[in-house]
Coordinates of C-alpha atoms in Angstrom, one line a residue:
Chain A
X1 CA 7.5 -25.7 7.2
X2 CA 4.9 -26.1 4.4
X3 CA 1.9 -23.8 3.8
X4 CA 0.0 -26.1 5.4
X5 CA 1.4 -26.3 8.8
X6 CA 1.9 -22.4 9.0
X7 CA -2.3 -21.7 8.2
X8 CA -3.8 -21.4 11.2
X9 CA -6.7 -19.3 9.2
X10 CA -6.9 -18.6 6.0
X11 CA -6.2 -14.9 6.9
X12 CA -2.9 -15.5 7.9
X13 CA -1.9 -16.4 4.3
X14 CA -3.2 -13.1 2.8
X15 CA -2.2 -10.9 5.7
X16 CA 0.2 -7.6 5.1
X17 CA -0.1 -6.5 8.8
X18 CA 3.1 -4.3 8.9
X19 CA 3.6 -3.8 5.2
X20 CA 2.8 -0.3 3.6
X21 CA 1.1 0.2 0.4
X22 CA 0.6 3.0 -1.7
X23 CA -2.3 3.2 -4.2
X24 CA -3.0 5.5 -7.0
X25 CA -6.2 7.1 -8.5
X26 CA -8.3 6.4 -5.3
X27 CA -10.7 8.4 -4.3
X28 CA -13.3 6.0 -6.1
X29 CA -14.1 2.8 -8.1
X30 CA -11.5 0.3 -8.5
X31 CA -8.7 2.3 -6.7
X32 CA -10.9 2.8 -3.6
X33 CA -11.9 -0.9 -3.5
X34 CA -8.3 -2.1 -3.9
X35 CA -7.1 0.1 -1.1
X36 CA -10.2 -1.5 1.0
X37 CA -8.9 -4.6 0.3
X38 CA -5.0 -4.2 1.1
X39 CA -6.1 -1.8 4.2
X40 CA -8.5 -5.0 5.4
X41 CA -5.8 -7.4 5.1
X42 CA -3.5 -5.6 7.6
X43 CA -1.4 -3.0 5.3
X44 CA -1.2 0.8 5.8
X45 CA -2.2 2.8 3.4
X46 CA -1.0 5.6 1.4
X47 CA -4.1 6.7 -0.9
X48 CA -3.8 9.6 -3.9
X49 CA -5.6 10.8 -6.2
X50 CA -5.6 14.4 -7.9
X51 CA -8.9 14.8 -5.5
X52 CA -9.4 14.3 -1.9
X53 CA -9.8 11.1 -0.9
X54 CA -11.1 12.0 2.5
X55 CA -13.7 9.1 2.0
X56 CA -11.4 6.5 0.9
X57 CA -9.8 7.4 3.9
X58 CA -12.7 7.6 6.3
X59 CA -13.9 4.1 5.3
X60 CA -10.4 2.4 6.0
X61 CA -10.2 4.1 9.5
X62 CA -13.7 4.0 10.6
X63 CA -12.9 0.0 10.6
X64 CA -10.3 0.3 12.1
X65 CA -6.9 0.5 9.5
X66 CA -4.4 3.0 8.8
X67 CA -4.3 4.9 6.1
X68 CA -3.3 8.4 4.7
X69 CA -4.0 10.7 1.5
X70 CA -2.7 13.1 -0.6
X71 CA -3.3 15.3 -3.6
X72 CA -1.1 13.9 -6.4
X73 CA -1.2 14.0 -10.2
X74 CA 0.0 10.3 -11.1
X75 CA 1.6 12.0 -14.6
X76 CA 3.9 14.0 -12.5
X77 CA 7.6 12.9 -11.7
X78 CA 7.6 15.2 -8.8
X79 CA 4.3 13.7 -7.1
X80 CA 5.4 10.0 -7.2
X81 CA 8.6 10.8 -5.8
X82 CA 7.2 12.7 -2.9
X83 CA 4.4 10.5 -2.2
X84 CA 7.1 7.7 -1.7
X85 CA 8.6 10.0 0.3
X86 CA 5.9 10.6 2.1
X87 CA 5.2 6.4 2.5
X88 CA 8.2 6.1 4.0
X89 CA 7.9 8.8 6.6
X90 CA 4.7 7.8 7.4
X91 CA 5.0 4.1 7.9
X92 CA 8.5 3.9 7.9
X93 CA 9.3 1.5 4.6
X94 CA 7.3 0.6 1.2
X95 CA 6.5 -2.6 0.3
X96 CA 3.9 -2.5 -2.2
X97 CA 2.6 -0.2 -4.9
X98 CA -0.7 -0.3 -7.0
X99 CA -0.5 1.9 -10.0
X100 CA -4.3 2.2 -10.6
X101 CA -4.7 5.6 -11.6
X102 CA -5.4 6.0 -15.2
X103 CA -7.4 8.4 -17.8
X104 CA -9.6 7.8 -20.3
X105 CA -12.0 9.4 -22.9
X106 CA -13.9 8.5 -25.9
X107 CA -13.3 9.2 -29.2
X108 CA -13.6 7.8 -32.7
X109 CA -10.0 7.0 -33.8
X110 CA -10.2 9.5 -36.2
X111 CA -11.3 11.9 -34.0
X112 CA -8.6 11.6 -31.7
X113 CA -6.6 15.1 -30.6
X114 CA -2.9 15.5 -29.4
X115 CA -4.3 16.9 -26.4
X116 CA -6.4 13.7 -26.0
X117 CA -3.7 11.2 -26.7
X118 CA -1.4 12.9 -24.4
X119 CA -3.7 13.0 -21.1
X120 CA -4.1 9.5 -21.4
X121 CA -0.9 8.1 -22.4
X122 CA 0.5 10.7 -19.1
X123 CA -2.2 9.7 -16.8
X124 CA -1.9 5.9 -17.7
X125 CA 1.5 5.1 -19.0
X126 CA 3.9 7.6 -18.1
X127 CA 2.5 7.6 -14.5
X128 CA 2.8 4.0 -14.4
X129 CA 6.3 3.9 -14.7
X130 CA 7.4 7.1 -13.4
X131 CA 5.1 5.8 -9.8
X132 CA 6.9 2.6 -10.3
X133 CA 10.1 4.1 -10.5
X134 CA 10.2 6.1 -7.6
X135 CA 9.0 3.2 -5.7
X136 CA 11.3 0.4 -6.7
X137 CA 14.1 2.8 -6.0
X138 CA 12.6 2.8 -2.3
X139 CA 12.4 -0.8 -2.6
X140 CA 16.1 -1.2 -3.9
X141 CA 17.4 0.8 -1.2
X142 CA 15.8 -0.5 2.0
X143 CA 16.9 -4.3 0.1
X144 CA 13.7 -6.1 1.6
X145 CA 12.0 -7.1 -1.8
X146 CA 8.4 -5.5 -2.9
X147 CA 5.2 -5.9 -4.7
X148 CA 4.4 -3.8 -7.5
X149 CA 1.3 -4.4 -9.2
X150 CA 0.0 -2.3 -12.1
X151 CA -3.8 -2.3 -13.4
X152 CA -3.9 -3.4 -17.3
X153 CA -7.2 -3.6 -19.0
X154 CA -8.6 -6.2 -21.4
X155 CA -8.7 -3.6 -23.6
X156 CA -5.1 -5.0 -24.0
X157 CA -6.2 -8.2 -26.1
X158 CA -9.0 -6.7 -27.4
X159 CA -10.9 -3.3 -28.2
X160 CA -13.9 -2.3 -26.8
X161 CA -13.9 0.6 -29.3
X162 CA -13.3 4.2 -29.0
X163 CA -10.9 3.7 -27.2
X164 CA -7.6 3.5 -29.4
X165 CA -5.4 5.8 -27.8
X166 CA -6.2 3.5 -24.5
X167 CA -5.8 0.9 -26.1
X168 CA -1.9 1.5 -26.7
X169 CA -2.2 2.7 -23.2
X170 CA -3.1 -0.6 -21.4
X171 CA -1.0 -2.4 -24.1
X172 CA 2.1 -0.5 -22.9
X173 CA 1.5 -1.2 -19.3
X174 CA 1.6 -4.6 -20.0
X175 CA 5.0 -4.3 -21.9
X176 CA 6.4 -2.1 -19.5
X177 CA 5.5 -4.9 -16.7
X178 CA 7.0 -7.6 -18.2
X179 CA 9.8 -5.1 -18.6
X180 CA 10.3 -4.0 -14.7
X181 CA 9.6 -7.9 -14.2
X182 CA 12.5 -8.8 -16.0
X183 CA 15.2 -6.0 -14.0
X184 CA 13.4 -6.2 -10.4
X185 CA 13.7 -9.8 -9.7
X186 CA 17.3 -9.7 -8.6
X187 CA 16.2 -7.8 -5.9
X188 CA 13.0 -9.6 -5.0
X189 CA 10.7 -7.5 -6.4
X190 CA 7.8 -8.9 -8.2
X191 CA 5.8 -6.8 -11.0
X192 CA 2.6 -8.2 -12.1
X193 CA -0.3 -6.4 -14.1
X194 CA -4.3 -7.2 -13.3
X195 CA -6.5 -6.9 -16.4
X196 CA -9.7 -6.1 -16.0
X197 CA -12.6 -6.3 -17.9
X198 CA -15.9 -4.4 -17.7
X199 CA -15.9 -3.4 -13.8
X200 CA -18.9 -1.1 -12.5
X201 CA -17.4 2.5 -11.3
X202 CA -18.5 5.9 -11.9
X203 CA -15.7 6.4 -14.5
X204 CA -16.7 3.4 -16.5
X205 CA -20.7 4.2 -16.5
X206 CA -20.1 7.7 -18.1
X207 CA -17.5 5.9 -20.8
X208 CA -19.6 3.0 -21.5
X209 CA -22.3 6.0 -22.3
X210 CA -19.9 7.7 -24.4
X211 CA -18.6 4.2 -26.1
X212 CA -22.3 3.6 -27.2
X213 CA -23.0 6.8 -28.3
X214 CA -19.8 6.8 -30.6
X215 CA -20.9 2.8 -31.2
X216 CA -24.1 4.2 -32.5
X217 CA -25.5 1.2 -29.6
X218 CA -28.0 1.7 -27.5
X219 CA -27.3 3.6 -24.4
X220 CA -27.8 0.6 -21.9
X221 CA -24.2 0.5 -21.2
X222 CA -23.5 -1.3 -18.1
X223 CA -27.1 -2.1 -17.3
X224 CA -27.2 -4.3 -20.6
X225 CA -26.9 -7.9 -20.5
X226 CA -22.7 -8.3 -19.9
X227 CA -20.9 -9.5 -22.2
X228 CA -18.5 -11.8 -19.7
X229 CA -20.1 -15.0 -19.7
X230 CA -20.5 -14.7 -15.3
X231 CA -23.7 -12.7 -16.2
X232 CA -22.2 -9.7 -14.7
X233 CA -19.9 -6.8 -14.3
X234 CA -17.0 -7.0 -12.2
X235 CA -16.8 -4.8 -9.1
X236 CA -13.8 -2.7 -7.9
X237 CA -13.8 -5.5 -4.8
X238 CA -13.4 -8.5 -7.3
X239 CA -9.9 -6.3 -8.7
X240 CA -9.4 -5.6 -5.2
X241 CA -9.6 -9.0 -3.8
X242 CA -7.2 -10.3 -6.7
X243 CA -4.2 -7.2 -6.1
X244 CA -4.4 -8.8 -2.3
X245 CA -3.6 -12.3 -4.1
X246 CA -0.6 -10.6 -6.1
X247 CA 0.5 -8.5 -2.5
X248 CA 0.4 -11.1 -0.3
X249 CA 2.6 -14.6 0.2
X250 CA 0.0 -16.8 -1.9
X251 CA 2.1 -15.0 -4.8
X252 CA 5.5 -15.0 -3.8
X253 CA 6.8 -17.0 -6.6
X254 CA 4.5 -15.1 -9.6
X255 CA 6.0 -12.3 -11.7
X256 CA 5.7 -10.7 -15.0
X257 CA 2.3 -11.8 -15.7
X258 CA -1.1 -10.5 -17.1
X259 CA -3.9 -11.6 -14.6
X260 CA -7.1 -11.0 -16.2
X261 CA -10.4 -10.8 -13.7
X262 CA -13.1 -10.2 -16.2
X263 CA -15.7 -12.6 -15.4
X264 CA -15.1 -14.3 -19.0
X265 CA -15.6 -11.2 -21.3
X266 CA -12.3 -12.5 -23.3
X267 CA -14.2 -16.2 -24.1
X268 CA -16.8 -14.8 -25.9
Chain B
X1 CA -9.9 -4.5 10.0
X2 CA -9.5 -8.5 8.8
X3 CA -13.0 -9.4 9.3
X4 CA -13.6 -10.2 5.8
X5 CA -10.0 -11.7 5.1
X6 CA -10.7 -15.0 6.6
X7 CA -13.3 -16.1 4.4
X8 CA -11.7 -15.1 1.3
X9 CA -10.0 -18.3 1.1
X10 CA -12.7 -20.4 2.7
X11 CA -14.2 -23.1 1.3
X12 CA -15.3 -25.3 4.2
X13 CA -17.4 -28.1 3.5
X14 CA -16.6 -28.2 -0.3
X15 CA -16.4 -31.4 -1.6
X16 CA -12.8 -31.2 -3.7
X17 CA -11.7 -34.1 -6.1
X18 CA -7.6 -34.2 -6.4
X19 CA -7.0 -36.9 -9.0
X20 CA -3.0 -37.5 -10.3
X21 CA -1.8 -40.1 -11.7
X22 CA 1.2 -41.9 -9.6
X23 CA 2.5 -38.3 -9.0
X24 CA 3.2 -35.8 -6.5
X25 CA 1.2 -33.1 -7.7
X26 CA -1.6 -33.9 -4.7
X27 CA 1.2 -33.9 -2.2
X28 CA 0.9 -30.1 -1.6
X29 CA -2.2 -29.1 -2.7
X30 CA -4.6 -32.1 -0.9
X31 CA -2.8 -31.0 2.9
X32 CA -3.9 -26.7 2.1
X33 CA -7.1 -27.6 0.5
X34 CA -8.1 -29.7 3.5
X35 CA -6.9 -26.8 6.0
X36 CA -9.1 -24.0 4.2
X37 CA -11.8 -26.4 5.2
X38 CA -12.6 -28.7 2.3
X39 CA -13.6 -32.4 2.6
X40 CA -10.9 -34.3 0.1
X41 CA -10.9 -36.9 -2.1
X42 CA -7.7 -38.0 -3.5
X43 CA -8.1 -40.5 -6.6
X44 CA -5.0 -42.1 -7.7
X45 CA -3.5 -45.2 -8.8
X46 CA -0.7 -45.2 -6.3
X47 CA -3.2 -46.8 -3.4
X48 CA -0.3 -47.3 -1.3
X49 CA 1.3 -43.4 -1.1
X50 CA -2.5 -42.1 -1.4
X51 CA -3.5 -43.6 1.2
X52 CA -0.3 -42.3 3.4
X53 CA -0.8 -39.2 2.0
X54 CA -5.0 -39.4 3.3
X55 CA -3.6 -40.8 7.0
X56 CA -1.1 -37.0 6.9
X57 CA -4.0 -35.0 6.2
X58 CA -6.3 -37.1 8.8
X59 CA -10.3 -36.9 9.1
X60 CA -11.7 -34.3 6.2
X61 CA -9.5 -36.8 3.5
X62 CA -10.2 -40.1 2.2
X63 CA -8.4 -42.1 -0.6
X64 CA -9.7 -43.9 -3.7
X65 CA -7.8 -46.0 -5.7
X66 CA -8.4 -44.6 -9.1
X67 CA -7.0 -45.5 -12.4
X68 CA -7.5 -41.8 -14.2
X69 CA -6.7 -43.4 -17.4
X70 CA -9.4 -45.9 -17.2
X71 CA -13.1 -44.8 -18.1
X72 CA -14.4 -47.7 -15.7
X73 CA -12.0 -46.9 -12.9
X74 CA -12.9 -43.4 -13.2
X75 CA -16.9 -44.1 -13.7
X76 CA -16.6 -45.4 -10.4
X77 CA -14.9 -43.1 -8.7
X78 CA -17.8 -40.5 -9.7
X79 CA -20.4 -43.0 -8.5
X80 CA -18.9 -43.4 -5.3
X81 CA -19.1 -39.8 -4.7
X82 CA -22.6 -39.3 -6.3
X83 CA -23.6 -42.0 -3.7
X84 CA -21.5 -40.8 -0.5
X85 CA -21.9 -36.8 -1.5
X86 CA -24.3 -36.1 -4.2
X87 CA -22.4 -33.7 -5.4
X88 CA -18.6 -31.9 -6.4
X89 CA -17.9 -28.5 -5.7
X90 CA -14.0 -29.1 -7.0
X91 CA -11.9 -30.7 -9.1
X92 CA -8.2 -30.3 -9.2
X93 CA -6.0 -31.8 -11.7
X94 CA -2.6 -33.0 -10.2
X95 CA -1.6 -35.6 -12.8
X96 CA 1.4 -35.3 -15.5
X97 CA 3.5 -37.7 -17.3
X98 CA 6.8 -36.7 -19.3
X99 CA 8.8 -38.6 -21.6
X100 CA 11.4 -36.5 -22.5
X101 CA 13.0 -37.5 -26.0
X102 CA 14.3 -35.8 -28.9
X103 CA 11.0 -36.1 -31.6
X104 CA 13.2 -38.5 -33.7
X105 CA 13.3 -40.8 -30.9
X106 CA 10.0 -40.5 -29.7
X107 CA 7.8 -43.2 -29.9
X108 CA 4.2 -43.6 -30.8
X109 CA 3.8 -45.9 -27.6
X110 CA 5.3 -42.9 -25.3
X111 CA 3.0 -40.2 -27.0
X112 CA 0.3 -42.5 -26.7
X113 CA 1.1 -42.4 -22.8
X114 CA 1.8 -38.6 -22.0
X115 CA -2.0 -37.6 -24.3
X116 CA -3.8 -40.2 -22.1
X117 CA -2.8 -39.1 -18.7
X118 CA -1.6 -35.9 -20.1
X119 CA -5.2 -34.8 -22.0
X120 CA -7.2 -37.8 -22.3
X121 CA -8.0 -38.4 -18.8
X122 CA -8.0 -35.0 -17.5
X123 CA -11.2 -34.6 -20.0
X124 CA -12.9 -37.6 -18.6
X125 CA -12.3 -36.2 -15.2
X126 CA -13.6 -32.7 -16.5
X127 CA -16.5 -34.5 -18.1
X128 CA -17.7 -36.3 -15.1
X129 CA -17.0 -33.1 -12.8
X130 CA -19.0 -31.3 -14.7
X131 CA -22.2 -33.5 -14.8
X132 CA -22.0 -34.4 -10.9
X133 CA -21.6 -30.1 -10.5
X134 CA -24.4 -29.6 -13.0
X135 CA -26.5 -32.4 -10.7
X136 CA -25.6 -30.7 -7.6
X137 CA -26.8 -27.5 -8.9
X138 CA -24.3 -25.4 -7.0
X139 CA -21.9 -24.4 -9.5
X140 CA -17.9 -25.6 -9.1
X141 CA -14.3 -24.7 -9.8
X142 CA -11.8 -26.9 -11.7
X143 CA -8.6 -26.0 -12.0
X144 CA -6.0 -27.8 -14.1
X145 CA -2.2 -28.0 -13.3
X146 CA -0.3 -27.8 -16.7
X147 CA 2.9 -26.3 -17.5
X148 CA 4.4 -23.0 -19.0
X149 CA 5.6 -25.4 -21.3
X150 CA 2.2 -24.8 -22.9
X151 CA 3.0 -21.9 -24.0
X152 CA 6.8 -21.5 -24.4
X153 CA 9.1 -24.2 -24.9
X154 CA 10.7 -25.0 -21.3
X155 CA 13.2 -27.7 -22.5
X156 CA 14.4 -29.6 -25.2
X157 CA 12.2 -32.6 -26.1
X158 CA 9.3 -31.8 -25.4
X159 CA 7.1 -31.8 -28.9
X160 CA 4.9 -34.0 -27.4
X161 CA 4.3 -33.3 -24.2
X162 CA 4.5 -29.6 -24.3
X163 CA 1.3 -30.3 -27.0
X164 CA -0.8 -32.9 -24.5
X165 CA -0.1 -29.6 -22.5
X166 CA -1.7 -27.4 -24.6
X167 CA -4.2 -29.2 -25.2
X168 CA -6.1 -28.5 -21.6
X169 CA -5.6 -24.6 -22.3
X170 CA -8.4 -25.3 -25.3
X171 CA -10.4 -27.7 -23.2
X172 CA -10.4 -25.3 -19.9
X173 CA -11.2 -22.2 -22.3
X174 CA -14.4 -24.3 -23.7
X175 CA -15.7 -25.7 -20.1
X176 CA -15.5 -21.9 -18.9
X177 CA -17.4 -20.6 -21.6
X178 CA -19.8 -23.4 -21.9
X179 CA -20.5 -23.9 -18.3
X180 CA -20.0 -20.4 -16.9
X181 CA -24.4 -20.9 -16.9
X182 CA -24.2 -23.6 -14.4
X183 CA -21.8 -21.7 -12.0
X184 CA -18.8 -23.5 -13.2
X185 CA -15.4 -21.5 -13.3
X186 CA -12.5 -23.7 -15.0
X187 CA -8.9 -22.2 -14.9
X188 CA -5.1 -22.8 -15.2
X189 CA -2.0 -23.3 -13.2
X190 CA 1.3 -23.4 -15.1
X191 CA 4.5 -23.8 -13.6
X192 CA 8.2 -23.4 -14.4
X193 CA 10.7 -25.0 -12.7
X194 CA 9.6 -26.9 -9.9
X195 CA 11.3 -29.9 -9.5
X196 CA 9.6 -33.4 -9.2
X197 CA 5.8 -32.3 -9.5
X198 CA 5.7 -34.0 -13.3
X199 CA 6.3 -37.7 -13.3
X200 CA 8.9 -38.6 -15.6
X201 CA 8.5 -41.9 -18.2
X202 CA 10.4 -44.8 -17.7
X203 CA 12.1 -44.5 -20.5
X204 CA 13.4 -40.8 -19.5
X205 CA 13.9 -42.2 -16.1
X206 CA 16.4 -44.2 -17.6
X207 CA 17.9 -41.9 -20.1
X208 CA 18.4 -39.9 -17.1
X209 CA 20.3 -42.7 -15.5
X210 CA 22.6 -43.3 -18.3
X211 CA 23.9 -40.1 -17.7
X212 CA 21.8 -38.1 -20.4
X213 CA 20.9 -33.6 -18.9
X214 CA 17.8 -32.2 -19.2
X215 CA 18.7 -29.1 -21.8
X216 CA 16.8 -26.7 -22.7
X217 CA 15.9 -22.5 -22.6
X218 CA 15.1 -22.9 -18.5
X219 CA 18.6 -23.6 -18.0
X220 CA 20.0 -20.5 -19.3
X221 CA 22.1 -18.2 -16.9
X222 CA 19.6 -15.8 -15.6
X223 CA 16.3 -17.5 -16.5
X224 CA 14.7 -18.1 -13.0
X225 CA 15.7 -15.2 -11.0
X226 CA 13.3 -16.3 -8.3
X227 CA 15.2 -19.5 -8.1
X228 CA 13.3 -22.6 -8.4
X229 CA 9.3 -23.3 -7.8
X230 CA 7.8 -25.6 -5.0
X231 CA 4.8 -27.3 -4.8
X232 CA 3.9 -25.1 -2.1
X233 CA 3.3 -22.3 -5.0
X234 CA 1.6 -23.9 -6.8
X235 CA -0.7 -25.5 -3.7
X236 CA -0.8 -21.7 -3.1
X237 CA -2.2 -20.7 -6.7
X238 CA -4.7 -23.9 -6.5
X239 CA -6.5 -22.0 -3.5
X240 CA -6.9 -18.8 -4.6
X241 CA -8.1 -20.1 -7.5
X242 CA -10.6 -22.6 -5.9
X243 CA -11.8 -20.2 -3.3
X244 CA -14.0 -17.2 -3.2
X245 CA -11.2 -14.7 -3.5
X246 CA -11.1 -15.5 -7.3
X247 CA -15.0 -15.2 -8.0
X248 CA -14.7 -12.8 -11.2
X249 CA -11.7 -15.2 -13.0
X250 CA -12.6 -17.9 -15.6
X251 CA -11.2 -19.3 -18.5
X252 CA -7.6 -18.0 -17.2
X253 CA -4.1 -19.3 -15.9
X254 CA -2.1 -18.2 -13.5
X255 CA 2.2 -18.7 -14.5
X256 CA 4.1 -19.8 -12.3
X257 CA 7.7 -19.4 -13.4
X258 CA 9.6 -16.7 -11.1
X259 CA 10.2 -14.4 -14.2
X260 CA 11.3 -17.0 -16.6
X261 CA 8.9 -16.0 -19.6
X262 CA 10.4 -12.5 -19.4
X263 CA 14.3 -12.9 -18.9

């Protein structure tokens, strides 16, 4: 039977009613709206963040989906093993994991401290693939296939400045994607990494105000004039809408790819 | 929950131009446009299976016999619609041509073929789209079907058309950034391995017959461990990025290749 004959609405091709999905870093921004998205389309959710995501939660339930949260650092082995855990117990299976959560912090490159370079590259890399980990292991076992996605940035083709020890950061993800890609697919798992470029949350306001500052730009930040040639920033639902493309069976043939949402911002 | 799910992939009453060239590239993408509500036009030379392929889909398609390679055929194709529509909200381009051969034996006459359906007409049809969207006023979304083959050599013999290929990339990365101001978004497809979606030459048709294989890095142990492609995936890719789902994405491409590019 051909996509064709099986739409009946165009919801039934991005549903995940009956999958579970777990989502990292959110309480806010970009991890909140890409759990709103997956939660809308049917899927329960498992939210963390290393603060409450009681909202997160309250917005996926008060219309009506499913959805859970815990207190997890994504840098630690013992939290992404537990929330999988945790997914499983819950819902009773994992199908898809967003790693979203992710650090990051000004600084000139010569500026740059140990301490720095290590909070980001836990937070964004090592969490990546530890979360990953634990959650294709779930996936292998239970022998049903999965969906992991992981959040890149543009940063990974090129520098907004400032920003060099996230730079190697995002770059890595991507690697590391292409990477998981690469062993998953025997067992119908499909890694993919979404790139975004500049996306309105309240973590990217205050480091688009640092970035300036360091810049020596004025402080308009993300109130100036974007540079993606759509005439505006993105929006955590925009990253959201295109993880649901990745999740759901639209995508069922994609994997090991970079998809970059950034409204143009890599044209100009 | 799913209130807002349906009309991510929406795009009823769109006016959507699928032009190919004597392929099959339309064959899955025309039916799922049509069912997420668009009204179709399918432009190709092929009047006979375009038209069959119209009757399948029923009321919201219509066929016109279009030459893609000819500037007059494809003039009036866009005339037709500025006179029934007065305006294009899509354009998706179905159409490739292949003639596989070793660059010794390639001849200027086959090259000659694969750039005009390959490049050359997919620009008129991008030209034209973009002055009947820029009329309209309303923005649009073109989306080209190429093939990874753009960007990493799939099989062996393919200097040529691997290059009319590539060629899009640098035309779809210009139409994004020149006409992001009049609403336009302009992306890629590229598929792998999925059989029969690229019309293959004469000539290759018949070095085929002879007995001659297809070689190349695709057909390595290992390569596709998603198997191979259908033109449903790629149908699938086409709506997303046509719809509203994709609103933030220009100047991009979307692989298709079920892990080929990184095993």
């Amino acid at each position: 039977m051909s996509i064709a004959q099986q739409f009946t609405s165009s919801a039934d091709l991005l549903s995940l009613k009956g999958k579970t999905a777990i989502v990292t870093g959110a309480a806010q921004g970009m991890g909140r709206g890409i759990a709103l998205r997956l939660a809308d389309a049917g899927a329960a959710l498992v939210v963390t963040d290393i603060r409450e995501c009681a909202e997160t939660v309250e917005l996926i339930t008060k219309a009506g989906g499913q959805a859970t949260s815990f207190i997890a650092d994504a840098s630690s082995l013992n939290d992404a093993e537990r929330v999988t855990a945790e997914a499983v117990r819950l819902y009773g299976g994992l199908d898809i994991i967003v790693n979203n959560a992710a650090a990051y912090q000004a600084a000139e490159f010569a500026e740059v401290t140990e301490a720095q370079f290590d909070q980001i590259v836990n937070t964004g890399l090592k969490g990546v693939f530890f979360n990953a980990q634990a959650a294709a292991r779930q996936m292998i076992a239970a022998g049903k296939g999965g969906r992991i996605i992981n959040i890149g940035s543009t940063d990974a083709f090129l520098p907004v400045g400032a920003m060099a020890h996230y730079d190697a950061v995002k770059g890595g993800v991507l690697a590391t994607t292409r990477g998981m890609a690469k062993e998953l697919g025997r067992f119908g798992i499909t890694v993919n990494a979404i790139c975004p470029g500049g996306t309105d949350t309240p973590n990217a306001r205050i480091a688009a105000e640092a970035i300036m500052k360091y810049l020596g730009l004025s402080n308009e930040g993300l109130d100036s004039k974007p540079r993606a040639v759509l005439g505006r920033p993105g929006t955590p639902d925009d990253i959201g809408r295109g993880v649901l493309f990745l999740a759901s069976d639209l995508a069922a043939y994609v994997t090991g790819v970079a998809l970059v949402i950034d409204g143009g911002y890599l044209l100009v | 929950m799913g209130a807002g799910l349906d009309s991510l992939l929406r795009i009823d009453g769109k006016i959507a131009l699928i032009a190919d060239s004597g392929g099959c590239g339309s064959i899955d993408v025309a039916p799922l446009l049509a069912q997420a509500g668009a009204q179709i036009i399918l432009a190709d030379k092929d009047a006979e299976k375009t038209q069959a392929l119209a009757v399948k889909i029923g009321g919201a398609a219509r066929a016109v016999p279009t030459d893609i390679e000819s500037e007059m055929s494809v003039l009036a194709l866009f005339e037709m619609i500025r006179t029934r529509f007065g305006r294009l909200d899509i354009l998706v381009n179905c159409a490739g041509l292949t003639a596989n051969a070793p660059l010794p034996e390639t001849s200027m006459a086959q090259y000659d073929e694969m750039q005009s359906v390959n490049l050359r007409a997919t620009f008129m049809l991008m030209r034209e789209s973009v002055k009947l969207m820029q009329e309209g006023g309303q923005g649009g979304r073109i989306v080209s079907i190429t093939t990874i083959g753009a960007l990493h050599p799939v099989l062996h013999g393919n200097v040529a058309y691997g290059a009319t290929r590539a060629g899009v990339t640098a035309m779809t990365k210009s139409i994004a950034l020149d006409h992001a101001a009049d609403g336009i978004r302009a992306n890629l497809v590229m598929p792998g391995a999925v059989y029969g979606k690229t019309r293959f030459h004469a000539d290759s048709q018949a070095r085929l017959a002879a007995g001659e294989r297809l070689t190349g890095p695709i057909q390595q142990a290992g390569r596709l461990p998603f198997g191979m492609g259908n033109g449903q995936d790629i149908a699938a890719a086409v709506l997303y990025l046509v719809g509203p789902a994709s609103a933030y994405i220009t100047g991009q491409s979307i692989v298709l290749d079920g892990g080929f590019l990184v095993t």
